[in-house]
């Protein structure tokens, strides 16, 4: 709540009076507007209310009314105007106090003071990490503005500039908080209007660039920067400032820090979507070691976040991916996501992932680019593993890559996914058939005690392909371990 200086403590004026300064000036008593038509009286009252609780000198009031061209009778005319205002507002409304006058409105009776109090409360909420309440307070403060104040009072131009700067700072702070809360797509129209209204404010342009980027509109973000650069060079011959240039460079590099993670909801469940391991699992020691080397989350070492396991059907790509992901689950305390991409559209998978991460169904965006941006926002600060099984091509995988530097992705595919390797720097492992010893070990585990010749035939017809081994072993068991034909 706004408080007046203690040195000016005194009786308050009629509590039914209300002063509206944030737009065309209005004075209300019990809801009814008082008619103050003379421009001099309005200028004097505006100056007194703006400085509520403080003495405003007669010289200052003269400057407010005549702005440097005051007549000799200025002091007498100020006194006359104050007398008229007292008749309208009440005899005790304006006090005489050397070297001028002061007014003591009720603390909540001036919209300008209400605005300042709400903004101050919002700052305290931000300091306390309560961004939602801070936004609510800022929106309440900004809603008090009805237009441009004191347009016809030249002597208050500096006060007007101060008030307008406060409004813009509050609007920028509010929009920045809303972007942090994931409402980037909602604030873009308001930011566009602010840029048009205040084209030299680089902070507004930076917020517009960030909102575009988080909404999946990277080209619009870069276009905003180029338009800003041209405008500043044409109008004042300057390049954009360092903050705007740095943001431009971050967008060019697609830095994950731009996609900040929204605050998770209390009690949110960490997703654990991995299917069960394929058992029994044998061999693959070299492949597991290779995956450890390239997928270990390490903030000190830049490693590729995505690994492609490529190979023919049945060679054991999925079994290897699941075995590694289960064995290294403790590396990824923030979750384990899985999707079978055979016949699956990325937008559908994104919806599933976002719901698993705690995004309410009602908050899921309809636009695919916005889904991608939201997924990257929610994964930007997490350590999680994503297993994408049976991918057809790189285009199917790209939207499903998380945004965090400590996230890891395992993709299995019969396609080598050259484009993913080339464009995203993905690591690739070609999964080969099992060696002779590992294949025999798997066969023994699958069929148990059978004739040695039957196992030899099984191995000969499987060529080290684990799926063929498993299918042959299943037929052996179903036919009483007597095999006459083999899968091709």
Short mmCIF file of C-alpha atoms in Angstrom, two decimals, residues 18-380:
data_model
loop_
_atom_site.label_atom_id
_atom_site.label_comp_id
_atom_site.label_asym_id
_atom_site.label_seq_id
_atom_site.Cartn_x
_atom_site.Cartn_y
_atom_site.Cartn_z
CA UNK A 18 -11.26 9.81 -6.45
CA UNK A 19 -8.60 11.14 -8.85
CA UNK A 20 -7.97 9.50 -12.21
CA UNK A 21 -4.72 10.61 -13.80
CA UNK A 22 -3.93 7.67 -16.10
CA UNK A 23 -5.79 9.08 -19.08
CA UNK A 24 -7.93 12.21 -19.46
CA UNK A 25 -8.00 13.64 -15.94
CA UNK A 26 -11.16 13.00 -13.94
CA UNK A 27 -12.22 13.88 -10.39
CA UNK A 28 -15.07 11.86 -8.88
CA UNK A 29 -17.05 12.23 -5.68
CA UNK A 30 -18.96 9.11 -4.69
CA UNK A 31 -18.84 7.94 -8.29
CA UNK A 32 -20.11 11.18 -9.87
CA UNK A 33 -17.67 13.24 -11.95
CA UNK A 34 -16.98 16.79 -10.79
CA UNK A 35 -16.82 19.41 -13.50
CA UNK A 36 -13.49 21.28 -13.55
CA UNK A 37 -13.44 22.98 -16.90
CA UNK A 38 -10.72 25.62 -16.51
CA UNK A 39 -7.38 24.37 -17.80
CA UNK A 40 -5.45 26.27 -15.09
CA UNK A 41 -7.36 24.62 -12.24
CA UNK A 42 -6.83 21.22 -13.86
CA UNK A 43 -3.10 21.82 -14.22
CA UNK A 44 -2.75 22.93 -10.59
CA UNK A 45 -4.79 20.01 -9.28
CA UNK A 46 -2.87 17.54 -11.45
CA UNK A 47 0.46 18.80 -10.09
CA UNK A 48 -0.78 18.60 -6.49
CA UNK A 49 -2.18 15.07 -6.88
CA UNK A 50 0.93 13.82 -8.67
CA UNK A 51 2.92 15.02 -5.64
CA UNK A 52 0.39 13.78 -3.10
CA UNK A 53 1.54 14.32 0.47
CA UNK A 54 4.33 16.71 -0.55
CA UNK A 55 4.35 20.49 -0.72
CA UNK A 56 4.36 21.93 -4.25
CA UNK A 57 5.78 25.44 -4.36
CA UNK A 58 3.92 28.29 -5.99
CA UNK A 59 6.84 28.73 -8.42
CA UNK A 60 6.45 25.11 -9.49
CA UNK A 61 2.72 25.58 -9.99
CA UNK A 62 3.37 28.72 -12.07
CA UNK A 63 5.73 26.74 -14.32
CA UNK A 64 3.13 23.97 -14.61
CA UNK A 65 0.39 26.38 -15.72
CA UNK A 66 2.31 28.75 -18.01
CA UNK A 67 5.44 26.73 -18.96
CA UNK A 68 7.88 29.66 -19.00
CA UNK A 69 5.53 32.43 -20.16
CA UNK A 70 3.87 33.44 -16.88
CA UNK A 71 2.28 36.91 -16.49
CA UNK A 72 3.14 39.29 -13.65
CA UNK A 73 -0.08 38.40 -11.90
CA UNK A 74 0.75 34.69 -11.87
CA UNK A 75 0.96 34.33 -8.07
CA UNK A 76 -2.38 36.03 -7.56
CA UNK A 77 -3.99 33.91 -10.27
CA UNK A 78 -2.63 30.70 -8.65
CA UNK A 79 -4.25 31.74 -5.36
CA UNK A 80 -7.55 32.42 -7.15
CA UNK A 81 -7.45 29.00 -8.85
CA UNK A 82 -6.72 27.25 -5.54
CA UNK A 83 -9.69 29.05 -3.97
CA UNK A 84 -11.97 27.81 -6.78
CA UNK A 85 -10.67 24.25 -6.37
CA UNK A 86 -11.41 24.39 -2.64
CA UNK A 87 -15.02 25.34 -3.38
CA UNK A 88 -15.33 22.31 -5.67
CA UNK A 89 -13.41 19.74 -3.61
CA UNK A 90 -14.13 20.99 -0.10
CA UNK A 91 -12.58 23.64 2.09
CA UNK A 92 -10.00 21.31 3.63
CA UNK A 93 -8.99 19.54 0.43
CA UNK A 94 -5.99 21.75 -0.38
CA UNK A 95 -3.75 22.91 2.48
CA UNK A 96 -1.55 25.98 2.46
CA UNK A 97 1.99 25.15 3.50
CA UNK A 98 5.00 27.34 2.76
CA UNK A 99 6.23 27.79 0.09
CA UNK A 100 3.05 26.52 -1.62
CA UNK A 101 0.25 24.00 -1.26
CA UNK A 102 -0.29 20.29 -0.71
CA UNK A 103 -3.05 17.76 -1.00
CA UNK A 104 -3.60 14.54 1.00
CA UNK A 105 -5.90 12.18 -0.91
CA UNK A 106 -6.83 8.81 0.56
CA UNK A 107 -4.12 6.25 -0.27
CA UNK A 108 -6.31 4.25 -2.67
CA UNK A 109 -8.06 7.23 -4.26
CA UNK A 110 -5.43 8.06 -6.93
CA UNK A 111 -5.01 5.59 -9.81
CA UNK A 112 -1.37 6.65 -10.34
CA UNK A 113 -0.55 5.75 -6.72
CA UNK A 114 -2.49 2.49 -7.06
CA UNK A 115 -0.46 1.68 -10.17
CA UNK A 116 2.85 2.26 -8.38
CA UNK A 117 1.79 0.20 -5.38
CA UNK A 118 0.73 -2.74 -7.57
CA UNK A 119 4.01 -2.65 -9.48
CA UNK A 120 5.97 -2.61 -6.22
CA UNK A 121 3.99 -5.62 -4.96
CA UNK A 122 4.67 -7.46 -8.22
CA UNK A 123 8.42 -6.99 -7.73
CA UNK A 124 8.17 -8.57 -4.30
CA UNK A 125 6.28 -11.53 -5.79
CA UNK A 126 8.98 -11.98 -8.43
CA UNK A 127 11.62 -11.97 -5.70
CA UNK A 128 9.61 -14.67 -3.96
CA UNK A 129 9.46 -16.79 -7.16
CA UNK A 130 5.68 -16.34 -7.46
CA UNK A 131 5.57 -15.32 -11.12
CA UNK A 132 1.88 -16.05 -11.65
CA UNK A 133 0.85 -13.62 -8.88
CA UNK A 134 3.34 -11.04 -10.19
CA UNK A 135 1.71 -11.21 -13.62
CA UNK A 136 -1.76 -10.84 -12.10
CA UNK A 137 -0.68 -7.71 -10.21
CA UNK A 138 0.99 -6.19 -13.27
CA UNK A 139 -2.07 -6.83 -15.42
CA UNK A 140 -4.22 -5.18 -12.76
CA UNK A 141 -1.87 -2.19 -12.72
CA UNK A 142 -1.79 -1.83 -16.51
CA UNK A 143 -5.61 -2.04 -16.67
CA UNK A 144 -5.78 1.26 -14.75
CA UNK A 145 -4.47 3.13 -17.80
CA UNK A 146 -7.25 4.68 -19.91
CA UNK A 147 -5.14 6.72 -22.33
CA UNK A 148 -2.44 9.41 -22.40
CA UNK A 149 -2.36 11.66 -19.30
CA UNK A 150 -2.14 15.48 -19.32
CA UNK A 151 -1.98 15.89 -23.09
CA UNK A 152 -2.88 19.61 -22.83
CA UNK A 153 -0.63 20.53 -19.89
CA UNK A 154 2.80 21.50 -21.24
CA UNK A 155 4.20 22.15 -17.79
CA UNK A 156 3.83 18.47 -16.83
CA UNK A 157 5.66 17.03 -19.82
CA UNK A 158 8.48 15.63 -17.67
CA UNK A 159 5.97 14.05 -15.30
CA UNK A 160 4.18 12.56 -18.27
CA UNK A 161 7.45 11.11 -19.58
CA UNK A 162 8.15 9.59 -16.14
CA UNK A 163 4.68 8.06 -15.98
CA UNK A 164 4.89 6.68 -19.50
CA UNK A 165 8.29 5.13 -18.76
CA UNK A 166 6.83 3.44 -15.68
CA UNK A 167 3.97 2.06 -17.77
CA UNK A 168 6.32 0.68 -20.41
CA UNK A 169 8.63 -0.89 -17.84
CA UNK A 170 5.62 -2.58 -16.21
CA UNK A 171 4.38 -3.82 -19.58
CA UNK A 172 7.81 -5.19 -20.49
CA UNK A 173 8.17 -6.91 -17.11
CA UNK A 174 4.71 -8.43 -17.44
CA UNK A 175 5.30 -9.71 -20.97
CA UNK A 176 8.69 -11.13 -20.03
CA UNK A 177 7.14 -13.04 -17.12
CA UNK A 178 4.36 -14.35 -19.36
CA UNK A 179 6.94 -15.61 -21.84
CA UNK A 180 8.75 -17.35 -18.98
CA UNK A 181 5.45 -18.97 -18.01
CA UNK A 182 5.09 -20.45 -21.50
CA UNK A 183 2.53 -17.94 -22.84
CA UNK A 184 4.80 -16.81 -25.71
CA UNK A 185 2.19 -17.43 -28.43
CA UNK A 186 -0.37 -15.29 -26.53
CA UNK A 187 1.83 -12.21 -26.08
CA UNK A 188 3.04 -11.87 -29.68
CA UNK A 189 0.14 -9.56 -30.81
CA UNK A 190 0.71 -7.25 -27.83
CA UNK A 191 4.45 -7.15 -28.48
CA UNK A 192 3.89 -6.31 -32.14
CA UNK A 193 1.72 -3.37 -31.09
CA UNK A 194 4.33 -2.17 -28.60
CA UNK A 195 7.08 -2.33 -31.23
CA UNK A 196 4.97 -0.23 -33.59
CA UNK A 197 4.25 2.28 -30.80
CA UNK A 198 7.82 2.43 -29.43
CA UNK A 199 10.16 1.36 -32.24
CA UNK A 200 13.36 2.42 -30.43
CA UNK A 201 12.82 0.20 -27.35
CA UNK A 202 15.19 -2.69 -27.92
CA UNK A 203 13.90 -4.64 -24.92
CA UNK A 204 10.47 -4.89 -26.54
CA UNK A 205 12.02 -6.08 -29.78
CA UNK A 206 14.11 -8.64 -27.89
CA UNK A 207 10.98 -9.98 -26.17
CA UNK A 208 9.25 -10.25 -29.55
CA UNK A 209 12.21 -12.19 -30.97
CA UNK A 210 12.19 -14.55 -27.98
CA UNK A 211 8.42 -15.08 -28.16
CA UNK A 212 8.66 -15.85 -31.89
CA UNK A 213 11.49 -18.31 -31.29
CA UNK A 214 9.73 -20.16 -28.47
CA UNK A 215 6.58 -20.36 -30.57
CA UNK A 216 8.56 -22.23 -33.23
CA UNK A 217 8.77 -19.19 -35.53
CA UNK A 218 12.55 -18.93 -35.83
CA UNK A 219 12.41 -17.16 -39.19
CA UNK A 220 10.13 -14.46 -37.74
CA UNK A 221 12.55 -13.98 -34.83
CA UNK A 222 15.47 -13.44 -37.20
CA UNK A 223 13.37 -11.19 -39.45
CA UNK A 224 12.51 -9.01 -36.42
CA UNK A 225 16.21 -8.54 -35.75
CA UNK A 226 16.94 -7.55 -39.36
CA UNK A 227 14.05 -5.08 -39.35
CA UNK A 228 15.33 -3.60 -36.08
CA UNK A 229 18.83 -3.27 -37.48
CA UNK A 230 17.61 -1.50 -40.63
CA UNK A 231 15.35 0.84 -38.66
CA UNK A 232 18.04 1.89 -36.18
CA UNK A 233 20.62 2.44 -38.92
CA UNK A 234 18.19 4.46 -41.05
CA UNK A 235 16.84 6.59 -38.18
CA UNK A 236 19.85 7.25 -35.94
CA UNK A 237 22.80 5.58 -37.64
CA UNK A 238 23.41 3.00 -34.89
CA UNK A 239 23.64 -0.78 -34.75
CA UNK A 240 21.50 -2.75 -32.27
CA UNK A 241 22.86 -2.91 -28.73
CA UNK A 242 24.90 -5.82 -27.33
CA UNK A 243 21.93 -7.55 -25.66
CA UNK A 244 19.97 -7.69 -28.91
CA UNK A 245 23.02 -8.83 -30.90
CA UNK A 246 23.71 -11.58 -28.37
CA UNK A 247 20.11 -12.83 -28.58
CA UNK A 248 20.39 -12.85 -32.38
CA UNK A 249 23.54 -14.99 -32.14
CA UNK A 250 21.82 -17.39 -29.70
CA UNK A 251 18.89 -17.85 -32.10
CA UNK A 252 21.25 -18.50 -35.01
CA UNK A 253 22.94 -21.23 -32.93
CA UNK A 254 19.62 -22.60 -31.59
CA UNK A 255 21.00 -22.46 -28.06
CA UNK A 256 18.96 -24.63 -25.70
CA UNK A 257 19.14 -21.93 -23.00
CA UNK A 258 16.57 -19.94 -24.98
CA UNK A 259 13.99 -22.66 -24.31
CA UNK A 260 13.53 -22.23 -20.60
CA UNK A 261 11.65 -24.96 -18.79
CA UNK A 262 8.34 -23.91 -17.20
CA UNK A 263 8.06 -24.48 -13.47
CA UNK A 264 6.82 -28.08 -13.05
CA UNK A 265 3.60 -28.66 -11.18
CA UNK A 266 3.82 -29.97 -7.64
CA UNK A 267 3.66 -33.74 -7.44
CA UNK A 268 4.39 -34.23 -11.13
CA UNK A 269 5.22 -37.86 -11.94
CA UNK A 270 8.56 -38.55 -13.60
CA UNK A 271 7.73 -40.51 -16.79
CA UNK A 272 9.05 -44.09 -17.01
CA UNK A 273 7.81 -45.36 -20.35
CA UNK A 274 10.47 -47.92 -21.27
CA UNK A 275 9.03 -51.30 -22.27
CA UNK A 276 10.43 -54.38 -20.46
CA UNK A 277 13.87 -55.61 -21.47
CA UNK A 278 14.10 -58.29 -24.13
CA UNK A 279 15.27 -61.44 -22.28
CA UNK A 280 17.42 -63.34 -22.38
CA UNK A 281 20.03 -60.83 -23.53
CA UNK A 282 23.56 -61.95 -24.32
CA UNK A 283 26.71 -60.45 -25.84
CA UNK A 284 26.78 -56.86 -27.08
CA UNK A 285 29.51 -55.89 -24.62
CA UNK A 286 31.31 -53.74 -27.19
CA UNK A 287 28.11 -52.04 -28.29
CA UNK A 288 27.09 -51.28 -24.68
CA UNK A 289 30.52 -49.78 -24.00
CA UNK A 290 30.27 -47.65 -27.14
CA UNK A 291 26.86 -46.34 -26.04
CA UNK A 292 28.22 -45.55 -22.59
CA UNK A 293 31.04 -43.53 -24.11
CA UNK A 294 28.86 -41.40 -26.35
CA UNK A 295 25.65 -41.06 -24.28
CA UNK A 296 26.96 -40.40 -20.78
CA UNK A 297 25.62 -36.98 -19.63
CA UNK A 298 28.71 -34.86 -19.01
CA UNK A 299 28.44 -31.06 -18.63
CA UNK A 300 32.19 -30.73 -19.14
CA UNK A 301 32.31 -32.54 -22.49
CA UNK A 302 30.29 -31.74 -25.62
CA UNK A 303 28.82 -35.04 -26.79
CA UNK A 304 26.24 -35.77 -29.49
CA UNK A 305 22.85 -36.05 -27.82
CA UNK A 306 21.48 -38.56 -30.34
CA UNK A 307 22.68 -42.01 -31.35
CA UNK A 308 21.28 -44.04 -34.24
CA UNK A 309 21.29 -47.85 -34.00
CA UNK A 310 21.02 -49.01 -37.59
CA UNK A 311 20.84 -52.53 -38.97
CA UNK A 312 18.63 -55.11 -40.70
CA UNK A 313 15.32 -56.35 -39.32
CA UNK A 314 15.69 -58.65 -36.32
CA UNK A 315 19.36 -57.93 -35.66
CA UNK A 316 18.58 -56.76 -32.10
CA UNK A 317 18.51 -52.96 -32.31
CA UNK A 318 15.50 -52.54 -30.03
CA UNK A 319 16.79 -55.12 -27.52
CA UNK A 320 20.12 -53.29 -27.35
CA UNK A 321 18.49 -49.87 -26.94
CA UNK A 322 16.19 -51.07 -24.15
CA UNK A 323 18.96 -52.97 -22.38
CA UNK A 324 21.17 -49.87 -22.33
CA UNK A 325 18.35 -47.51 -21.31
CA UNK A 326 17.31 -49.76 -18.41
CA UNK A 327 20.90 -50.30 -17.25
CA UNK A 328 21.60 -46.54 -17.30
CA UNK A 329 18.23 -45.37 -15.98
CA UNK A 330 19.87 -43.74 -12.96
CA UNK A 331 21.76 -41.42 -15.29
CA UNK A 332 18.44 -39.83 -16.21
CA UNK A 333 16.53 -38.99 -13.00
CA UNK A 334 14.02 -36.74 -14.81
CA UNK A 335 12.42 -39.42 -16.94
CA UNK A 336 12.53 -42.11 -19.62
CA UNK A 337 10.36 -41.65 -22.73
CA UNK A 338 9.63 -44.27 -25.38
CA UNK A 339 7.80 -44.25 -28.71
CA UNK A 340 7.35 -46.84 -31.44
CA UNK A 341 7.49 -44.69 -34.58
CA UNK A 342 6.22 -47.37 -36.97
CA UNK A 343 3.12 -45.74 -38.52
CA UNK A 344 3.22 -42.98 -35.85
CA UNK A 345 3.02 -39.27 -36.62
CA UNK A 346 5.39 -36.95 -34.70
CA UNK A 347 2.54 -34.65 -33.60
CA UNK A 348 0.75 -37.54 -31.91
CA UNK A 349 3.94 -38.68 -30.19
CA UNK A 350 4.63 -35.11 -29.02
CA UNK A 351 1.19 -34.97 -27.39
CA UNK A 352 1.94 -38.21 -25.54
CA UNK A 353 5.34 -37.00 -24.41
CA UNK A 354 4.01 -33.63 -23.23
CA UNK A 355 1.20 -35.25 -21.24
CA UNK A 356 3.71 -37.64 -19.67
CA UNK A 357 5.84 -34.64 -18.65
CA UNK A 358 2.88 -33.02 -16.87
CA UNK A 359 1.35 -30.69 -19.46
CA UNK A 360 -2.46 -30.74 -19.06
CA UNK A 361 -4.34 -31.90 -22.14
CA UNK A 362 -6.16 -28.55 -22.31
CA UNK A 363 -2.81 -26.71 -22.57
CA UNK A 364 -1.51 -28.71 -25.54
CA UNK A 365 -1.15 -26.38 -28.56
CA UNK A 366 -2.77 -27.38 -31.84
CA UNK A 367 0.07 -26.13 -34.01
CA UNK A 368 2.85 -28.68 -34.55
CA UNK A 369 5.63 -26.09 -34.36
CA UNK A 370 4.28 -24.91 -31.01
CA UNK A 371 4.20 -28.52 -29.76
CA UNK A 372 7.88 -28.86 -30.69
CA UNK A 373 8.75 -25.59 -28.93
CA UNK A 374 6.81 -26.57 -25.81
CA UNK A 375 8.47 -30.01 -25.71
CA UNK A 376 11.91 -28.42 -25.94
CA UNK A 377 10.97 -25.93 -23.22
CA UNK A 378 9.87 -28.70 -20.86
CA UNK A 379 13.05 -30.69 -21.49
CA UNK A 380 15.57 -27.85 -21.58
#
